[in-house]
Coordinates of C-alpha atoms and ligand atoms in Angstrom, one line a residue:
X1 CA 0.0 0.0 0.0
X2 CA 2.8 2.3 1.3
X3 CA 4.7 1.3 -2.2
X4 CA 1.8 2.2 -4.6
X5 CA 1.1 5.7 -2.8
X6 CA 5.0 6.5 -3.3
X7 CA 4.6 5.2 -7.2
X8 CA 1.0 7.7 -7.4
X9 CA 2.9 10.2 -6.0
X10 CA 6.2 9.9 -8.1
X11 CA 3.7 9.8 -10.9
X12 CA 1.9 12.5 -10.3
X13 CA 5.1 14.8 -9.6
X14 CA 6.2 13.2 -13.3
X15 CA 3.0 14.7 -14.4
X16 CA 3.0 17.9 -13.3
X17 CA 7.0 18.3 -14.4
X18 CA 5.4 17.5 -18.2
X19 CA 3.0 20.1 -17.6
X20 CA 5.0 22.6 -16.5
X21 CA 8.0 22.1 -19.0
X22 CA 4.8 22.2 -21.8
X23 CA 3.7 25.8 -20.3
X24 CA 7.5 27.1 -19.8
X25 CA 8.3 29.6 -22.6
X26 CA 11.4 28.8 -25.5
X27 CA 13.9 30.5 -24.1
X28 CA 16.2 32.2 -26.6
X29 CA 19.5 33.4 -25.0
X30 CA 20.7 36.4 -27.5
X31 CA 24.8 36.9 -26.8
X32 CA 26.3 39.8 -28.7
X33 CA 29.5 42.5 -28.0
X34 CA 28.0 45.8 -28.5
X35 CA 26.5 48.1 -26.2
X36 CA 22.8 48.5 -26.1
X37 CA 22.4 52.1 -27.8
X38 CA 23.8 50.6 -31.1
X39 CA 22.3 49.2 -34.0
X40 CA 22.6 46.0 -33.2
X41 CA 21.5 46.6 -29.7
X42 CA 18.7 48.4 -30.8
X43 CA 18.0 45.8 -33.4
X44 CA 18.4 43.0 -30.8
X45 CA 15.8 44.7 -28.2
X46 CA 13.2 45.3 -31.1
X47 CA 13.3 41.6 -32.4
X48 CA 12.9 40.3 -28.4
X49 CA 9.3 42.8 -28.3
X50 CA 8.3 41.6 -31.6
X51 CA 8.9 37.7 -30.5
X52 CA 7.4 37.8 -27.1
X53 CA 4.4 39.4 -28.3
X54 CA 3.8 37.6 -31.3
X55 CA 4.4 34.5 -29.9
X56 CA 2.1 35.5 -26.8
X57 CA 4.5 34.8 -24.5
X58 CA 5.7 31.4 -25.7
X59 CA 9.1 32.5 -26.6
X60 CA 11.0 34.1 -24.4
X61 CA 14.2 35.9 -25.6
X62 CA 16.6 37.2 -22.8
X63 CA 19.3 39.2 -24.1
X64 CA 22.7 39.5 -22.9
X65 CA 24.5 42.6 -25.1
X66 CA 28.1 43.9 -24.2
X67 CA 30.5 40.6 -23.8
X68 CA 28.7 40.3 -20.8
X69 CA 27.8 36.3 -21.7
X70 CA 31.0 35.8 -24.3
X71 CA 33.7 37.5 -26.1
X72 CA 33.8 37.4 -29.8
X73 CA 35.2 33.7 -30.1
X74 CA 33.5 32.1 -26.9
X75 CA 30.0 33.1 -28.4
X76 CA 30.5 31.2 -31.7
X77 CA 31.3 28.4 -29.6
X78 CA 28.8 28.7 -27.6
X79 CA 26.0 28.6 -30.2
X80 CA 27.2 25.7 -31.7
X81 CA 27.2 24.1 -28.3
X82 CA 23.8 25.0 -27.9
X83 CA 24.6 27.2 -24.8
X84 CA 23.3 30.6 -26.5
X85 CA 20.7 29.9 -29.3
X86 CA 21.0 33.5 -31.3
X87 CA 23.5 36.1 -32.1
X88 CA 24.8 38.3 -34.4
X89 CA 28.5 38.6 -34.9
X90 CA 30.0 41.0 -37.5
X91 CA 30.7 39.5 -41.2
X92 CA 34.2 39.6 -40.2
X93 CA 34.2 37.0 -37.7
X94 CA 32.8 33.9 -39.9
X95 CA 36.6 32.8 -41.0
X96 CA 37.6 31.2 -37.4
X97 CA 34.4 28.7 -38.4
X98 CA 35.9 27.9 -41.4
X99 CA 33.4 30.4 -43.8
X100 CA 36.0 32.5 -45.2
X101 CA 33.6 33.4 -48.2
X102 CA 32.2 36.3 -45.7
X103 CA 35.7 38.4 -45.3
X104 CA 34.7 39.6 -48.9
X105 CA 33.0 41.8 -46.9
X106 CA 35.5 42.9 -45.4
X107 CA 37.1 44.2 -48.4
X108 CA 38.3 48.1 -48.0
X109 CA 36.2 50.0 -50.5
X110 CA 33.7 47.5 -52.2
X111 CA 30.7 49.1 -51.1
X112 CA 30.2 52.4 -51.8
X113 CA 27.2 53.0 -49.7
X114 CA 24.1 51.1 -47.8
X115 CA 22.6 50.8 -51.1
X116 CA 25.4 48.5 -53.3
X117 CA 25.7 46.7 -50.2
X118 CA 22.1 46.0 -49.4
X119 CA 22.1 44.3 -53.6
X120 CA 24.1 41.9 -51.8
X121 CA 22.6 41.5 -48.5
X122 CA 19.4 41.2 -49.5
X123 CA 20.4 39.4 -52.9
X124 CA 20.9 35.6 -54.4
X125 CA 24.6 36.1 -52.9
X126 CA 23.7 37.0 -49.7
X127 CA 21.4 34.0 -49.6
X128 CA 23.8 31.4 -51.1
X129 CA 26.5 32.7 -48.3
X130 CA 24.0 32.2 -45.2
X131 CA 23.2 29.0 -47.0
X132 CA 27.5 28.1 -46.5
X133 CA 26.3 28.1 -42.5
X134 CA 24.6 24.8 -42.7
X135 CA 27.4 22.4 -42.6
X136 CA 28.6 24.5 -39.1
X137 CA 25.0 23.3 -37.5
X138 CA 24.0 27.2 -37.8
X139 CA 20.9 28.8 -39.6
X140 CA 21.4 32.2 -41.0
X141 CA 18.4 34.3 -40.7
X142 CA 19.8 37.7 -41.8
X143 CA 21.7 40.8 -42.4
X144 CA 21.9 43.7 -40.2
X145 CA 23.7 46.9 -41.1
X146 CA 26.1 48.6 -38.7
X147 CA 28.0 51.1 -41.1
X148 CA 31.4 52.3 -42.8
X149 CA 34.3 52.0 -40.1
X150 CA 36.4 55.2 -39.7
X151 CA 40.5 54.7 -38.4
X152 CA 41.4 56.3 -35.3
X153 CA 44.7 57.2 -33.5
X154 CA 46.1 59.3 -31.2
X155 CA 48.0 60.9 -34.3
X156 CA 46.0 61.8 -37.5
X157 CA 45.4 59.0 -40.3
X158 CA 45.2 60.7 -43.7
X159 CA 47.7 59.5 -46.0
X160 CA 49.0 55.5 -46.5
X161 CA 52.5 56.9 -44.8
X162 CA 50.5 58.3 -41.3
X163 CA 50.2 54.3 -40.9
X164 CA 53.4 53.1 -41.0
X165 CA 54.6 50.8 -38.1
X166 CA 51.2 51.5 -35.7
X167 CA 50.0 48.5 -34.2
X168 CA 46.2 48.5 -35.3
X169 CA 43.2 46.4 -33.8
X170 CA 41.3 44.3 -36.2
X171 CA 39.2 41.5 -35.8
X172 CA 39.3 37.9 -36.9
X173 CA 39.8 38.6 -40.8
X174 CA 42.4 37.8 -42.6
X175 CA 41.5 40.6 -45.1
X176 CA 41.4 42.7 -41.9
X177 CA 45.3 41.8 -41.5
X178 CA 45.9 42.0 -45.3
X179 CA 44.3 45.7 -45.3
X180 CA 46.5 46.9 -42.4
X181 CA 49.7 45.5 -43.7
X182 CA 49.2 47.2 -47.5
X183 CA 49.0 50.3 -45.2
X184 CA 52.7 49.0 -43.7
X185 CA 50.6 49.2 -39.9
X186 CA 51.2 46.1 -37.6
X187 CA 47.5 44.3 -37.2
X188 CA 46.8 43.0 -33.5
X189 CA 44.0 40.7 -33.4
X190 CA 42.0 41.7 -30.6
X191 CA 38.5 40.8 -29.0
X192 CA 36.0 43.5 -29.2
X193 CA 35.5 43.7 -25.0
X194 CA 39.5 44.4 -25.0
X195 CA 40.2 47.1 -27.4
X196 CA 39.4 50.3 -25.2
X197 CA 41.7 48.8 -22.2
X198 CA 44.1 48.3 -25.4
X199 CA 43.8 51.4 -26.8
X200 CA 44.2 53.4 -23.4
X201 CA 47.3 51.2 -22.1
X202 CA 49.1 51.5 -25.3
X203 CA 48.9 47.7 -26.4
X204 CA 47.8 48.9 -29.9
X205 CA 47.8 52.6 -31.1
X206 CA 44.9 52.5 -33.5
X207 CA 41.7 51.3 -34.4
X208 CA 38.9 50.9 -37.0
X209 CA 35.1 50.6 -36.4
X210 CA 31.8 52.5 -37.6
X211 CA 31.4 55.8 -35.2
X212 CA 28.6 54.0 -33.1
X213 CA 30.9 51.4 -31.7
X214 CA 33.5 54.0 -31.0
X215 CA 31.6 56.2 -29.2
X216 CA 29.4 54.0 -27.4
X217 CA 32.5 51.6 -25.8
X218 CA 34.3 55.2 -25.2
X219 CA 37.1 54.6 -27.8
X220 CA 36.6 58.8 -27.6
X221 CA 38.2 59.2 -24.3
X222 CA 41.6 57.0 -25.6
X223 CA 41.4 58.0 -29.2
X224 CA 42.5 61.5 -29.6
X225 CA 42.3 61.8 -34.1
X226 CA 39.0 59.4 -36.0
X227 CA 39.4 59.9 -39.9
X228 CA 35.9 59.8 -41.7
X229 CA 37.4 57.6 -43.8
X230 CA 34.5 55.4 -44.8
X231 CA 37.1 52.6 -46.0
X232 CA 34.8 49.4 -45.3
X233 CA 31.8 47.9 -44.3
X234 CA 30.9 46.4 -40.9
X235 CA 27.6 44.5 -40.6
X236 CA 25.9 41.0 -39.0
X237 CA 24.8 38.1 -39.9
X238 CA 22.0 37.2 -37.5
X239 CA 22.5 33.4 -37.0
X240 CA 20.7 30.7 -35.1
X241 CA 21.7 27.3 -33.0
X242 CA 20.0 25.2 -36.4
X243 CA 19.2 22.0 -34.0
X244 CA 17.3 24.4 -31.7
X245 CA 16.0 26.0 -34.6
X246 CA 14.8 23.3 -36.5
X247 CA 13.4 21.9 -33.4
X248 CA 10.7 24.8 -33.0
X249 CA 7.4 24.0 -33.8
X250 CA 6.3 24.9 -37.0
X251 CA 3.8 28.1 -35.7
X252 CA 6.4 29.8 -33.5
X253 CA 9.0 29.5 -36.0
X254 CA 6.9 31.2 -38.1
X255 CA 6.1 33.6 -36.1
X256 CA 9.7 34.9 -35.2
X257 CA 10.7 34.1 -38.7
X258 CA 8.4 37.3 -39.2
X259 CA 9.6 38.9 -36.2
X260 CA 12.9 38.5 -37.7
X261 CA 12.6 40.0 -40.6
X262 CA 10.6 43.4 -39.4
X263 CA 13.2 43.5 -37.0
X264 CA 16.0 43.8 -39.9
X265 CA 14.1 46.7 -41.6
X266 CA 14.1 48.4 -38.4
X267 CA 18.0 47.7 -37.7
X268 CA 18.8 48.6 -41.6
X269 CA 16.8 51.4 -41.4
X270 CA 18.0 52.8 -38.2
X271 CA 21.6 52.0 -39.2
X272 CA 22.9 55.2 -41.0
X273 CA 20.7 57.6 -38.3
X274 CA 22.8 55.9 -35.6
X275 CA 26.0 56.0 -36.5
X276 CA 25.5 60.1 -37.9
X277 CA 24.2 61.0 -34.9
X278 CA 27.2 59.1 -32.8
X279 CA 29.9 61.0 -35.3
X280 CA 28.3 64.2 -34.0
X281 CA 28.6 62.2 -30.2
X282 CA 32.1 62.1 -30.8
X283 CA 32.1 65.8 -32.4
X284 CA 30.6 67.1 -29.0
X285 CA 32.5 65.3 -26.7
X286 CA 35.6 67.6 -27.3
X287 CA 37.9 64.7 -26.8
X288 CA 38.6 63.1 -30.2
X289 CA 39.0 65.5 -33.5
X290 CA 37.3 64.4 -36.4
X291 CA 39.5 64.8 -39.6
X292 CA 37.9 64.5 -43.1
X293 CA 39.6 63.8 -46.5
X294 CA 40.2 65.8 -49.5
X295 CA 39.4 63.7 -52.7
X296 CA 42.8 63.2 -53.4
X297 CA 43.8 62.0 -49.9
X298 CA 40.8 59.7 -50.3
X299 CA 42.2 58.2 -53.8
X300 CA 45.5 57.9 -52.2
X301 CA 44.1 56.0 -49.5
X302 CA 42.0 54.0 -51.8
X303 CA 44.8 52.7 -54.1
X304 CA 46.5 51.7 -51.3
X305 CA 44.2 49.8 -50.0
X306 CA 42.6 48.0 -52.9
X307 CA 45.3 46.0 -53.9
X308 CA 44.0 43.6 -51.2
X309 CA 41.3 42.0 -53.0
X310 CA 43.5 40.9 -55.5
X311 CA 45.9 39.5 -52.6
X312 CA 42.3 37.9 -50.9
X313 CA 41.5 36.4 -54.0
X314 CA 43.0 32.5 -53.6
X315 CA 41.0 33.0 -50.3
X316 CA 37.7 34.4 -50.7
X317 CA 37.2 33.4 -54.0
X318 CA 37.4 35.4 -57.2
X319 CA 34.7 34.3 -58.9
X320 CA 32.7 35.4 -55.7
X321 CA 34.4 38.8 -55.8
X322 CA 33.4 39.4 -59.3
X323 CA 30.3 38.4 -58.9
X324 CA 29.8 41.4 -56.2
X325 CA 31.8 43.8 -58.2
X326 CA 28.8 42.8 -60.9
X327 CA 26.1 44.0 -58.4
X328 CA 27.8 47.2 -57.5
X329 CA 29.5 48.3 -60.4
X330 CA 32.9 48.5 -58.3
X331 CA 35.8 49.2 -60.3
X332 CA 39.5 49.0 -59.1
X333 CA 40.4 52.0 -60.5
X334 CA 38.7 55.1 -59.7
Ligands
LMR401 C1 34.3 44.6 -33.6 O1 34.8 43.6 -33.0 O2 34.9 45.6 -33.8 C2 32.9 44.6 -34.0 O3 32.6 43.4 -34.7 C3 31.9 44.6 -32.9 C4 30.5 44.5 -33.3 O4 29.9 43.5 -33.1 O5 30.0 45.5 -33.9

């Protein structure tokens, strides 16, 4: 009698631990580098609303922004370990997994503007490249702009010579490495979270990154020169744990599949605002000057740099590289 009570009540405690797993919300965990007031942060907090209320509280996304979960190379891990389930590292942080194709990104001058680069992004090559992610157990779900990176250092960066022998942050492109060395400056590969203690301890001298990550991690209080040089492109791919993913059922996926893609209007459209507004942050602050270019430093600076997708080519592909210059009618020689 005493046995059967103990199974009933085992049973019913089984029961109830099915019910309330069946009633717990999806949790998404949503890692990323960047401060809040970004576009990516923004982005981020805009697809969590859209999710949690279009999935009526079934999906819950908690979002962990600033490094405060992982760094740039823990996160990756983490999503394919199925510890974080979304994030959305820059485009020049895919070569590590072994998806090199994405450093053509990376490559100083190819977009002109947010409109060459969204015939890409939101284009048959754009697709194919997400589609590369598979075989890595990730789903890519989309593009998210940040903007055109500016250099910084405490001296000014106009000309290919201000460069020589600085040692230069980048992140985990090879391209990154390549651009920096045609411009004779010593690349130091560096996590995101590190750079402003980097910067203000003298471990590197210089920088790049669109005006909205500068000002928002403070690079303007260690950073006394940023160069509006508009040299490359830094954006997101918004990617997905694809077990967890796949494993959804069909209606909520769905659902944040459309969450996910107003989300990415309001990030691309937000995108350019943000990182004005943060050049006129940095502007204000009094602490950093903000140096423009003359066409002619700006062709200097250019043929320089453009050499490297030549260099890149073995690596990235050429046939990939032409097929982007084809979209934005980029030409070596301007
Ligand atoms: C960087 O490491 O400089 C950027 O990728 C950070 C980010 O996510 O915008």
């Amino acid at each position: 009698m005493k046995r059967r009570t103990l199974l009933g009540t085992s049973l019913a405690l089984i029961l109830s631990a099915t019910a309330f797993a069946a009633d717990a919300p999806i949790v998404i965990k949503f890692s990323h580098v960047v401060a809040q007031d970004t576009p990516k942060g923004k982005a981020a907090e805009h697809f969590k609303k859209l999710a949690e209320e279009r999935t009526k509280g079934r999906v819950k996304v908690e979002l962990y922004p600033n490094s405060q979960l992982y760094k740039d190379k823990e996160e990756l891990e983490a999503l394919q370990l199925g510890a974080v389930q979304m994030l959305a590292p820059s485009l020049a942080k895919f070569g590590p997994l072994g998806v090199k194709e994405f450093e053509v990104f990376d490559l100083p001058y190819i977009f002109d503007n947010y409109d060459e680069l969204h015939k890409v992004t939101q284009g048959p090559i754009g697709k194919a490249l997400l589609g590369k992610l598979s075989s890595k157990g990730i789903t890519g779900l989309a593009y998210w702009d940040n903007g055109f990176k500016q250099f910084s250092a405490n001296k000014p960066l106009k000309a290919p010579g201000d460069f020589r022998g600085l040692k230069m942050r980048i992140q985990a492109s090879k391209v990154l490495d390549a651009q920096m060395r045609a411009l004779s400056a010593l690349p130091q590969q560096m996590a995101f979270s590190e750079v402003y203690q980097a910067l203000q301890t003298g471990v590197v001298d210089g920088t790049e990154n669109p005006a909205s990550n500068f000002y928002t991690q403070k690079m303007h209080e260690v950073q006394k020169f940023l160069t509006l040089s508009n040299h490359g492109y830094l954006g997101y791919a918004v990617i997905v744990n694809k077990k967890f993913w796949d494993g959804l059922p069909a209606d909520v996926r769905t659902a944040l599949d459309g969450a996910m893609r107003d989300a990415t209007k309001y990030a691309n459209e937000i995108a350019k605002a943000e990182n004005d507004g943060d050049i006129e942050n940095v502007r204000k602050s009094n602490r950093t000057q903000i140096l423009t270019l003359n066409p002619a430093e700006k062709a200097a600076l250019r043929n320089a740099m453009v050499p490297v997708h030549k260099q890149m080519a073995d690596r990235i592909g050429m046939d990939l590289i032409t097929s982007i210059y084809k979209e934005t009618g980029f030409t070596p020689a301007q």
